[in-house]
mmCIF file with all atom_site columns, C-alpha atoms in Angstrom:
data_model
loop_
_atom_site.group_PDB
_atom_site.id
_atom_site.type_symbol
_atom_site.label_atom_id
_atom_site.label_alt_id
_atom_site.label_comp_id
_atom_site.label_asym_id
_atom_site.label_entity_id
_atom_site.label_seq_id
_atom_site.pdbx_PDB_ins_code
_atom_site.Cartn_x
_atom_site.Cartn_y
_atom_site.Cartn_z
_atom_site.occupancy
_atom_site.B_iso_or_equiv
_atom_site.pdbx_formal_charge
_atom_site.auth_seq_id
_atom_site.auth_comp_id
_atom_site.auth_asym_id
_atom_site.auth_atom_id
_atom_site.pdbx_PDB_model_num
ATOM 1   C CA . MET A 1 1   ? -89.589  -148.898 14.040 1.00 93.00 ? 532 MET A CA 1
ATOM 2   C CA . LEU A 1 2   ? -88.112  -147.126 17.065 1.00 97.00 ? 533 LEU A CA 1
ATOM 3   C CA . GLN A 1 3   ? -89.327  -147.774 20.593 1.00 98.00 ? 534 GLN A CA 1
ATOM 4   C CA . GLY A 1 4   ? -88.252  -146.462 23.971 1.00 98.00 ? 535 GLY A CA 1
ATOM 5   C CA . HIS A 1 5   ? -89.066  -144.700 27.196 1.00 98.00 ? 536 HIS A CA 1
ATOM 6   C CA . VAL A 1 6   ? -89.288  -140.915 27.366 1.00 98.00 ? 537 VAL A CA 1
ATOM 7   C CA . PHE A 1 7   ? -87.002  -138.389 29.009 1.00 98.00 ? 538 PHE A CA 1
ATOM 8   C CA . LYS A 1 8   ? -88.916  -135.098 28.899 1.00 98.00 ? 539 LYS A CA 1
ATOM 9   C CA . TYR A 1 9   ? -87.471  -131.584 28.959 1.00 98.00 ? 540 TYR A CA 1
ATOM 10  C CA . GLY A 1 10  ? -88.813  -128.066 28.563 1.00 97.00 ? 541 GLY A CA 1
ATOM 11  C CA . ALA A 1 11  ? -88.050  -125.179 26.234 1.00 97.00 ? 542 ALA A CA 1
ATOM 12  C CA . ASN A 1 12  ? -84.683  -123.883 25.018 1.00 97.00 ? 543 ASN A CA 1
ATOM 13  C CA . VAL A 1 13  ? -82.530  -126.890 25.924 1.00 97.00 ? 544 VAL A CA 1
ATOM 14  C CA . ASP A 1 14  ? -79.317  -125.523 24.466 1.00 96.00 ? 545 ASP A CA 1
ATOM 15  C CA . THR A 1 15  ? -76.211  -127.306 23.260 1.00 95.00 ? 546 THR A CA 1
ATOM 16  C CA . ASP A 1 16  ? -74.422  -126.417 26.523 1.00 94.00 ? 547 ASP A CA 1
ATOM 17  C CA . ALA A 1 17  ? -77.133  -128.266 28.458 1.00 95.00 ? 548 ALA A CA 1
ATOM 18  C CA . ILE A 1 18  ? -76.883  -131.255 26.102 1.00 97.00 ? 549 ILE A CA 1
ATOM 19  C CA . ILE A 1 19  ? -73.087  -131.451 26.357 1.00 95.00 ? 550 ILE A CA 1
ATOM 20  C CA . PRO A 1 20  ? -71.374  -128.921 28.643 1.00 94.00 ? 551 PRO A CA 1
ATOM 21  C CA . ALA A 1 21  ? -68.666  -126.790 27.031 1.00 92.00 ? 552 ALA A CA 1
ATOM 22  C CA . ARG A 1 22  ? -66.043  -128.226 29.389 1.00 93.00 ? 553 ARG A CA 1
ATOM 23  C CA . TYR A 1 23  ? -66.158  -131.451 27.318 1.00 94.00 ? 554 TYR A CA 1
ATOM 24  C CA . LEU A 1 24  ? -65.697  -129.877 23.893 1.00 88.00 ? 555 LEU A CA 1
ATOM 25  C CA . ASN A 1 25  ? -62.084  -131.047 23.750 1.00 92.00 ? 556 ASN A CA 1
ATOM 26  C CA . VAL A 1 26  ? -63.440  -134.635 23.752 1.00 90.00 ? 557 VAL A CA 1
ATOM 27  C CA . SER A 1 27  ? -64.134  -136.206 20.370 1.00 89.00 ? 558 SER A CA 1
ATOM 28  C CA . ASP A 1 28  ? -64.893  -139.813 21.357 1.00 94.00 ? 559 ASP A CA 1
ATOM 29  C CA . PRO A 1 29  ? -68.681  -140.359 21.078 1.00 95.00 ? 560 PRO A CA 1
ATOM 30  C CA . TYR A 1 30  ? -68.762  -142.791 24.023 1.00 95.00 ? 561 TYR A CA 1
ATOM 31  C CA . GLU A 1 31  ? -66.939  -140.331 26.283 1.00 95.00 ? 562 GLU A CA 1
ATOM 32  C CA . LEU A 1 32  ? -69.291  -137.522 25.197 1.00 95.00 ? 563 LEU A CA 1
ATOM 33  C CA . SER A 1 33  ? -72.293  -139.741 25.956 1.00 96.00 ? 564 SER A CA 1
ATOM 34  C CA . ARG A 1 34  ? -71.122  -140.138 29.567 1.00 96.00 ? 565 ARG A CA 1
ATOM 35  C CA . HIS A 1 35  ? -71.731  -136.400 30.086 1.00 96.00 ? 566 HIS A CA 1
ATOM 36  C CA . CYS A 1 36  ? -74.899  -135.972 28.021 1.00 97.00 ? 567 CYS A CA 1
ATOM 37  C CA . MET A 1 37  ? -77.508  -133.777 29.778 1.00 97.00 ? 568 MET A CA 1
ATOM 38  C CA . GLU A 1 38  ? -75.539  -133.870 33.053 1.00 95.00 ? 569 GLU A CA 1
ATOM 39  C CA . ASP A 1 39  ? -76.033  -130.193 33.899 1.00 94.00 ? 570 ASP A CA 1
ATOM 40  C CA . ILE A 1 40  ? -79.853  -130.391 33.649 1.00 96.00 ? 571 ILE A CA 1
ATOM 41  C CA . ASP A 1 41  ? -80.480  -134.090 34.458 1.00 97.00 ? 572 ASP A CA 1
ATOM 42  C CA . LEU A 1 42  ? -77.806  -135.825 36.523 1.00 93.00 ? 573 LEU A CA 1
ATOM 43  C CA . ASP A 1 43  ? -79.635  -139.166 36.317 1.00 95.00 ? 574 ASP A CA 1
ATOM 44  C CA . PHE A 1 44  ? -79.919  -139.206 32.511 1.00 98.00 ? 575 PHE A CA 1
ATOM 45  C CA . VAL A 1 45  ? -76.652  -141.039 31.823 1.00 96.00 ? 576 VAL A CA 1
ATOM 46  C CA . ASN A 1 46  ? -77.416  -143.668 34.461 1.00 96.00 ? 577 ASN A CA 1
ATOM 47  C CA . LYS A 1 47  ? -81.014  -144.266 33.393 1.00 97.00 ? 578 LYS A CA 1
ATOM 48  C CA . VAL A 1 48  ? -80.955  -143.945 29.594 1.00 98.00 ? 579 VAL A CA 1
ATOM 49  C CA . LYS A 1 49  ? -81.213  -147.237 27.727 1.00 98.00 ? 580 LYS A CA 1
ATOM 50  C CA . PRO A 1 50  ? -80.692  -147.997 24.037 1.00 97.00 ? 581 PRO A CA 1
ATOM 51  C CA . GLY A 1 51  ? -83.773  -146.914 22.110 1.00 98.00 ? 582 GLY A CA 1
ATOM 52  C CA . ASP A 1 52  ? -85.005  -144.339 24.628 1.00 98.00 ? 583 ASP A CA 1
ATOM 53  C CA . ILE A 1 53  ? -86.464  -141.099 23.289 1.00 98.00 ? 584 ILE A CA 1
ATOM 54  C CA . ILE A 1 54  ? -86.017  -137.469 24.314 1.00 98.00 ? 585 ILE A CA 1
ATOM 55  C CA . VAL A 1 55  ? -89.152  -135.318 24.186 1.00 98.00 ? 586 VAL A CA 1
ATOM 56  C CA . ALA A 1 56  ? -88.879  -131.542 24.600 1.00 98.00 ? 587 ALA A CA 1
ATOM 57  C CA . THR A 1 57  ? -90.973  -128.467 24.021 1.00 98.00 ? 588 THR A CA 1
ATOM 58  C CA . THR A 1 58  ? -89.617  -125.637 21.859 1.00 98.00 ? 589 THR A CA 1
ATOM 59  C CA . ASN A 1 59  ? -86.266  -124.639 20.355 1.00 98.00 ? 590 ASN A CA 1
ATOM 60  C CA . PHE A 1 60  ? -84.432  -127.845 21.313 1.00 98.00 ? 591 PHE A CA 1
ATOM 61  C CA . GLY A 1 61  ? -80.713  -127.630 20.506 1.00 97.00 ? 592 GLY A CA 1
ATOM 62  C CA . CYS A 1 62  ? -80.419  -123.850 20.454 1.00 97.00 ? 593 CYS A CA 1
ATOM 63  C CA . GLY A 1 63  ? -77.108  -122.165 21.168 1.00 92.00 ? 594 GLY A CA 1
ATOM 64  C CA . SER A 1 64  ? -73.823  -122.882 19.496 1.00 86.00 ? 595 SER A CA 1
ATOM 65  C CA . SER A 1 65  ? -73.553  -124.976 16.350 1.00 81.00 ? 596 SER A CA 1
ATOM 66  C CA . ARG A 1 66  ? -71.383  -127.709 17.863 1.00 83.00 ? 597 ARG A CA 1
ATOM 67  C CA . GLU A 1 67  ? -71.851  -131.198 16.458 1.00 90.00 ? 598 GLU A CA 1
ATOM 68  C CA . HIS A 1 68  ? -70.909  -132.616 19.868 1.00 94.00 ? 599 HIS A CA 1
ATOM 69  C CA . ALA A 1 69  ? -74.535  -132.202 21.062 1.00 96.00 ? 600 ALA A CA 1
ATOM 70  C CA . PRO A 1 70  ? -76.318  -134.585 18.662 1.00 97.00 ? 601 PRO A CA 1
ATOM 71  C CA . ILE A 1 71  ? -73.319  -136.957 18.784 1.00 96.00 ? 602 ILE A CA 1
ATOM 72  C CA . ALA A 1 72  ? -73.600  -137.145 22.594 1.00 97.00 ? 603 ALA A CA 1
ATOM 73  C CA . ILE A 1 73  ? -77.342  -137.824 22.360 1.00 98.00 ? 604 ILE A CA 1
ATOM 74  C CA . LYS A 1 74  ? -76.988  -140.535 19.720 1.00 97.00 ? 605 LYS A CA 1
ATOM 75  C CA . ALA A 1 75  ? -74.029  -142.182 21.479 1.00 97.00 ? 606 ALA A CA 1
ATOM 76  C CA . SER A 1 76  ? -76.006  -142.306 24.742 1.00 98.00 ? 607 SER A CA 1
ATOM 77  C CA . GLY A 1 77  ? -78.421  -144.695 23.034 1.00 98.00 ? 608 GLY A CA 1
ATOM 78  C CA . VAL A 1 78  ? -81.266  -142.270 22.324 1.00 98.00 ? 609 VAL A CA 1
ATOM 79  C CA . SER A 1 79  ? -83.052  -143.373 19.140 1.00 98.00 ? 610 SER A CA 1
ATOM 80  C CA . ALA A 1 80  ? -84.889  -140.100 18.380 1.00 98.00 ? 611 ALA A CA 1
ATOM 81  C CA . VAL A 1 81  ? -85.844  -136.665 19.678 1.00 98.00 ? 612 VAL A CA 1
ATOM 82  C CA . VAL A 1 82  ? -89.432  -135.400 19.463 1.00 98.00 ? 613 VAL A CA 1
ATOM 83  C CA . ALA A 1 83  ? -90.057  -131.695 20.062 1.00 98.00 ? 614 ALA A CA 1
ATOM 84  C CA . LYS A 1 84  ? -92.393  -128.865 19.189 1.00 98.00 ? 615 LYS A CA 1
ATOM 85  C CA . SER A 1 85  ? -89.487  -127.191 17.389 1.00 97.00 ? 616 SER A CA 1
ATOM 86  C CA . PHE A 1 86  ? -85.726  -127.480 16.899 1.00 97.00 ? 617 PHE A CA 1
ATOM 87  C CA . ALA A 1 87  ? -82.964  -124.963 16.382 1.00 96.00 ? 618 ALA A CA 1
ATOM 88  C CA . ARG A 1 88  ? -82.127  -125.101 12.674 1.00 94.00 ? 619 ARG A CA 1
ATOM 89  C CA . ILE A 1 89  ? -78.391  -125.819 12.934 1.00 94.00 ? 620 ILE A CA 1
ATOM 90  C CA . PHE A 1 90  ? -79.011  -128.544 15.537 1.00 96.00 ? 621 PHE A CA 1
ATOM 91  C CA . PHE A 1 91  ? -81.583  -130.114 13.203 1.00 95.00 ? 622 PHE A CA 1
ATOM 92  C CA . ARG A 1 92  ? -79.071  -130.222 10.349 1.00 94.00 ? 623 ARG A CA 1
ATOM 93  C CA . ASN A 1 93  ? -76.244  -131.534 12.546 1.00 95.00 ? 624 ASN A CA 1
ATOM 94  C CA . ALA A 1 94  ? -78.526  -134.273 13.909 1.00 96.00 ? 625 ALA A CA 1
ATOM 95  C CA . ILE A 1 95  ? -79.565  -135.415 10.434 1.00 95.00 ? 626 ILE A CA 1
ATOM 96  C CA . ASN A 1 96  ? -75.912  -135.356 9.322  1.00 95.00 ? 627 ASN A CA 1
ATOM 97  C CA . ILE A 1 97  ? -75.015  -137.882 12.043 1.00 95.00 ? 628 ILE A CA 1
ATOM 98  C CA . GLY A 1 98  ? -78.167  -139.980 11.583 1.00 96.00 ? 629 GLY A CA 1
ATOM 99  C CA . LEU A 1 99  ? -80.128  -138.906 14.688 1.00 97.00 ? 630 LEU A CA 1
ATOM 100 C CA . PRO A 1 100 ? -83.849  -138.694 13.803 1.00 97.00 ? 631 PRO A CA 1
ATOM 101 C CA . LEU A 1 101 ? -85.747  -135.594 14.950 1.00 97.00 ? 632 LEU A CA 1
ATOM 102 C CA . LEU A 1 102 ? -89.514  -135.268 14.717 1.00 97.00 ? 633 LEU A CA 1
ATOM 103 C CA . GLU A 1 103 ? -91.663  -132.180 15.220 1.00 97.00 ? 634 GLU A CA 1
ATOM 104 C CA . SER A 1 104 ? -95.072  -132.863 16.747 1.00 98.00 ? 635 SER A CA 1
ATOM 105 C CA . PRO A 1 105 ? -96.492  -130.331 19.232 1.00 98.00 ? 636 PRO A CA 1
ATOM 106 C CA . GLU A 1 106 ? -99.470  -132.627 19.907 1.00 98.00 ? 637 GLU A CA 1
ATOM 107 C CA . ALA A 1 107 ? -97.263  -135.600 20.784 1.00 98.00 ? 638 ALA A CA 1
ATOM 108 C CA . VAL A 1 108 ? -95.134  -133.430 23.075 1.00 98.00 ? 639 VAL A CA 1
ATOM 109 C CA . ASP A 1 109 ? -98.183  -132.058 24.928 1.00 98.00 ? 640 ASP A CA 1
ATOM 110 C CA . ALA A 1 110 ? -99.641  -135.557 25.444 1.00 98.00 ? 641 ALA A CA 1
ATOM 111 C CA . THR A 1 111 ? -96.406  -137.257 26.544 1.00 98.00 ? 642 THR A CA 1
ATOM 112 C CA . ASP A 1 112 ? -94.949  -137.487 30.026 1.00 98.00 ? 643 ASP A CA 1
ATOM 113 C CA . ALA A 1 113 ? -91.555  -138.601 31.278 1.00 98.00 ? 644 ALA A CA 1
ATOM 114 C CA . GLY A 1 114 ? -91.464  -142.392 31.452 1.00 98.00 ? 645 GLY A CA 1
ATOM 115 C CA . ASP A 1 115 ? -94.120  -142.965 28.782 1.00 98.00 ? 646 ASP A CA 1
ATOM 116 C CA . GLU A 1 116 ? -93.237  -145.504 26.115 1.00 98.00 ? 647 GLU A CA 1
ATOM 117 C CA . LEU A 1 117 ? -93.276  -144.302 22.512 1.00 98.00 ? 648 LEU A CA 1
ATOM 118 C CA . GLU A 1 118 ? -93.117  -146.158 19.218 1.00 98.00 ? 649 GLU A CA 1
ATOM 119 C CA . ILE A 1 119 ? -92.009  -144.177 16.175 1.00 97.00 ? 650 ILE A CA 1
ATOM 120 C CA . ASP A 1 120 ? -92.306  -145.121 12.516 1.00 95.00 ? 651 ASP A CA 1
ATOM 121 C CA . LEU A 1 121 ? -89.914  -142.816 10.676 1.00 93.00 ? 652 LEU A CA 1
ATOM 122 C CA . ALA A 1 122 ? -91.237  -143.833 7.248  1.00 90.00 ? 653 ALA A CA 1
ATOM 123 C CA . THR A 1 123 ? -94.720  -142.504 8.006  1.00 93.00 ? 654 THR A CA 1
ATOM 124 C CA . GLY A 1 124 ? -93.945  -139.976 10.759 1.00 95.00 ? 655 GLY A CA 1
ATOM 125 C CA . THR A 1 125 ? -96.276  -141.852 13.127 1.00 97.00 ? 656 THR A CA 1
ATOM 126 C CA . ILE A 1 126 ? -95.646  -141.453 16.856 1.00 98.00 ? 657 ILE A CA 1
ATOM 127 C CA . LYS A 1 127 ? -97.598  -143.822 19.113 1.00 98.00 ? 658 LYS A CA 1
ATOM 128 C CA . ASN A 1 128 ? -97.737  -143.243 22.840 1.00 98.00 ? 659 ASN A CA 1
ATOM 129 C CA . LEU A 1 129 ? -98.091  -146.876 23.938 1.00 98.00 ? 660 LEU A CA 1
ATOM 130 C CA . THR A 1 130 ? -98.591  -145.843 27.573 1.00 98.00 ? 661 THR A CA 1
ATOM 131 C CA . LYS A 1 131 ? -101.597 -143.650 26.803 1.00 98.00 ? 662 LYS A CA 1
ATOM 132 C CA . GLY A 1 132 ? -102.898 -145.367 23.656 1.00 98.00 ? 663 GLY A CA 1
ATOM 133 C CA . LYS A 1 133 ? -102.673 -142.221 21.513 1.00 98.00 ? 664 LYS A CA 1
ATOM 134 C CA . THR A 1 134 ? -101.248 -141.732 18.017 1.00 98.00 ? 665 THR A CA 1
ATOM 135 C CA . PHE A 1 135 ? -99.760  -138.583 16.519 1.00 98.00 ? 666 PHE A CA 1
ATOM 136 C CA . LYS A 1 136 ? -98.251  -137.545 13.202 1.00 96.00 ? 667 LYS A CA 1
ATOM 137 C CA . ALA A 1 137 ? -95.046  -135.725 12.407 1.00 95.00 ? 668 ALA A CA 1
ATOM 138 C CA . ALA A 1 138 ? -94.078  -134.846 8.869  1.00 88.00 ? 669 ALA A CA 1
ATOM 139 C CA . PRO A 1 139 ? -92.139  -137.746 7.342  1.00 86.00 ? 670 PRO A CA 1
ATOM 140 C CA . TYR A 1 140 ? -88.685  -136.929 5.994  1.00 87.00 ? 671 TYR A CA 1
ATOM 141 C CA . PRO A 1 141 ? -88.055  -136.299 2.312  1.00 88.00 ? 672 PRO A CA 1
ATOM 142 C CA . GLU A 1 142 ? -86.510  -139.346 0.623  1.00 89.00 ? 673 GLU A CA 1
ATOM 143 C CA . PHE A 1 143 ? -82.914  -138.066 0.636  1.00 88.00 ? 674 PHE A CA 1
ATOM 144 C CA . MET A 1 144 ? -83.059  -137.205 4.360  1.00 90.00 ? 675 MET A CA 1
ATOM 145 C CA . SER A 1 145 ? -84.536  -140.634 5.136  1.00 91.00 ? 676 SER A CA 1
ATOM 146 C CA . GLY A 1 146 ? -81.602  -142.124 3.252  1.00 92.00 ? 677 GLY A CA 1
ATOM 147 C CA . ILE A 1 147 ? -79.118  -140.178 5.385  1.00 94.00 ? 678 ILE A CA 1
ATOM 148 C CA . ILE A 1 148 ? -80.794  -141.322 8.611  1.00 93.00 ? 679 ILE A CA 1
ATOM 149 C CA . LYS A 1 149 ? -81.084  -144.971 7.474  1.00 92.00 ? 680 LYS A CA 1
ATOM 150 C CA . ALA A 1 150 ? -77.397  -144.977 6.495  1.00 93.00 ? 681 ALA A CA 1
ATOM 151 C CA . GLY A 1 151 ? -76.423  -143.671 9.940  1.00 92.00 ? 682 GLY A CA 1
ATOM 152 C CA . GLY A 1 152 ? -75.343  -140.225 8.797  1.00 93.00 ? 683 GLY A CA 1
ATOM 153 C CA . LEU A 1 153 ? -74.163  -138.147 5.873  1.00 93.00 ? 684 LEU A CA 1
ATOM 154 C CA . ILE A 1 154 ? -70.689  -139.701 5.625  1.00 91.00 ? 685 ILE A CA 1
ATOM 155 C CA . GLU A 1 155 ? -72.088  -143.247 5.516  1.00 91.00 ? 686 GLU A CA 1
ATOM 156 C CA . TYR A 1 156 ? -74.817  -142.157 3.076  1.00 92.00 ? 687 TYR A CA 1
ATOM 157 C CA . THR A 1 157 ? -72.223  -140.631 0.745  1.00 93.00 ? 688 THR A CA 1
ATOM 158 C CA . ARG A 1 158 ? -70.043  -143.763 0.932  1.00 91.00 ? 689 ARG A CA 1
ATOM 159 C CA . GLU A 1 159 ? -73.022  -145.952 0.006  1.00 88.00 ? 690 GLU A CA 1
ATOM 160 C CA . ARG A 1 160 ? -73.956  -143.744 -2.943 1.00 86.00 ? 691 ARG A CA 1
ATOM 161 C CA . LEU A 1 161 ? -70.371  -143.692 -4.240 1.00 90.00 ? 692 LEU A CA 1
ATOM 162 C CA . LYS A 1 162 ? -70.215  -147.511 -4.112 1.00 86.00 ? 693 LYS A CA 1
ATOM 163 C CA . HIS A 1 163 ? -73.249  -147.745 -6.381 1.00 77.00 ? 694 HIS A CA 1
ATOM 164 C CA . HIS A 1 164 ? -72.006  -145.326 -9.036 1.00 70.00 ? 695 HIS A CA 1
#
């Protein structure tokens, strides 16, 4: 079960907004997290707490295919991103590093910045604890759930190799 307060953003939050290109020479996740969202939300890095959740409208993560963007989000402490839709390559990169993404237009429309959400990844249930409303996102297929639970594709592969 994931639980956290919401940071809400609009449409087309691209990878440059998530982690500005001037930091692409940085590979340390902690250092990347210190610059996450800084060009669209200067307060994000100072206010985000472990478990918090990003909610956005459409096409979250569009732009270049850099893995730095989901790494910066995960390293900042964000436990999940809920949006109406995600850019495909961002979606894959996020799953590969173990950052859960959920698509639920209804949850996005009914959620405001600062609301507290509870997410059950196994069922795809999103509860807005602030407003007392419950929404559904499609749960992940078993193999994708395994990647997220393991913390990413590399860890998932290591676990599977140990058991064979």
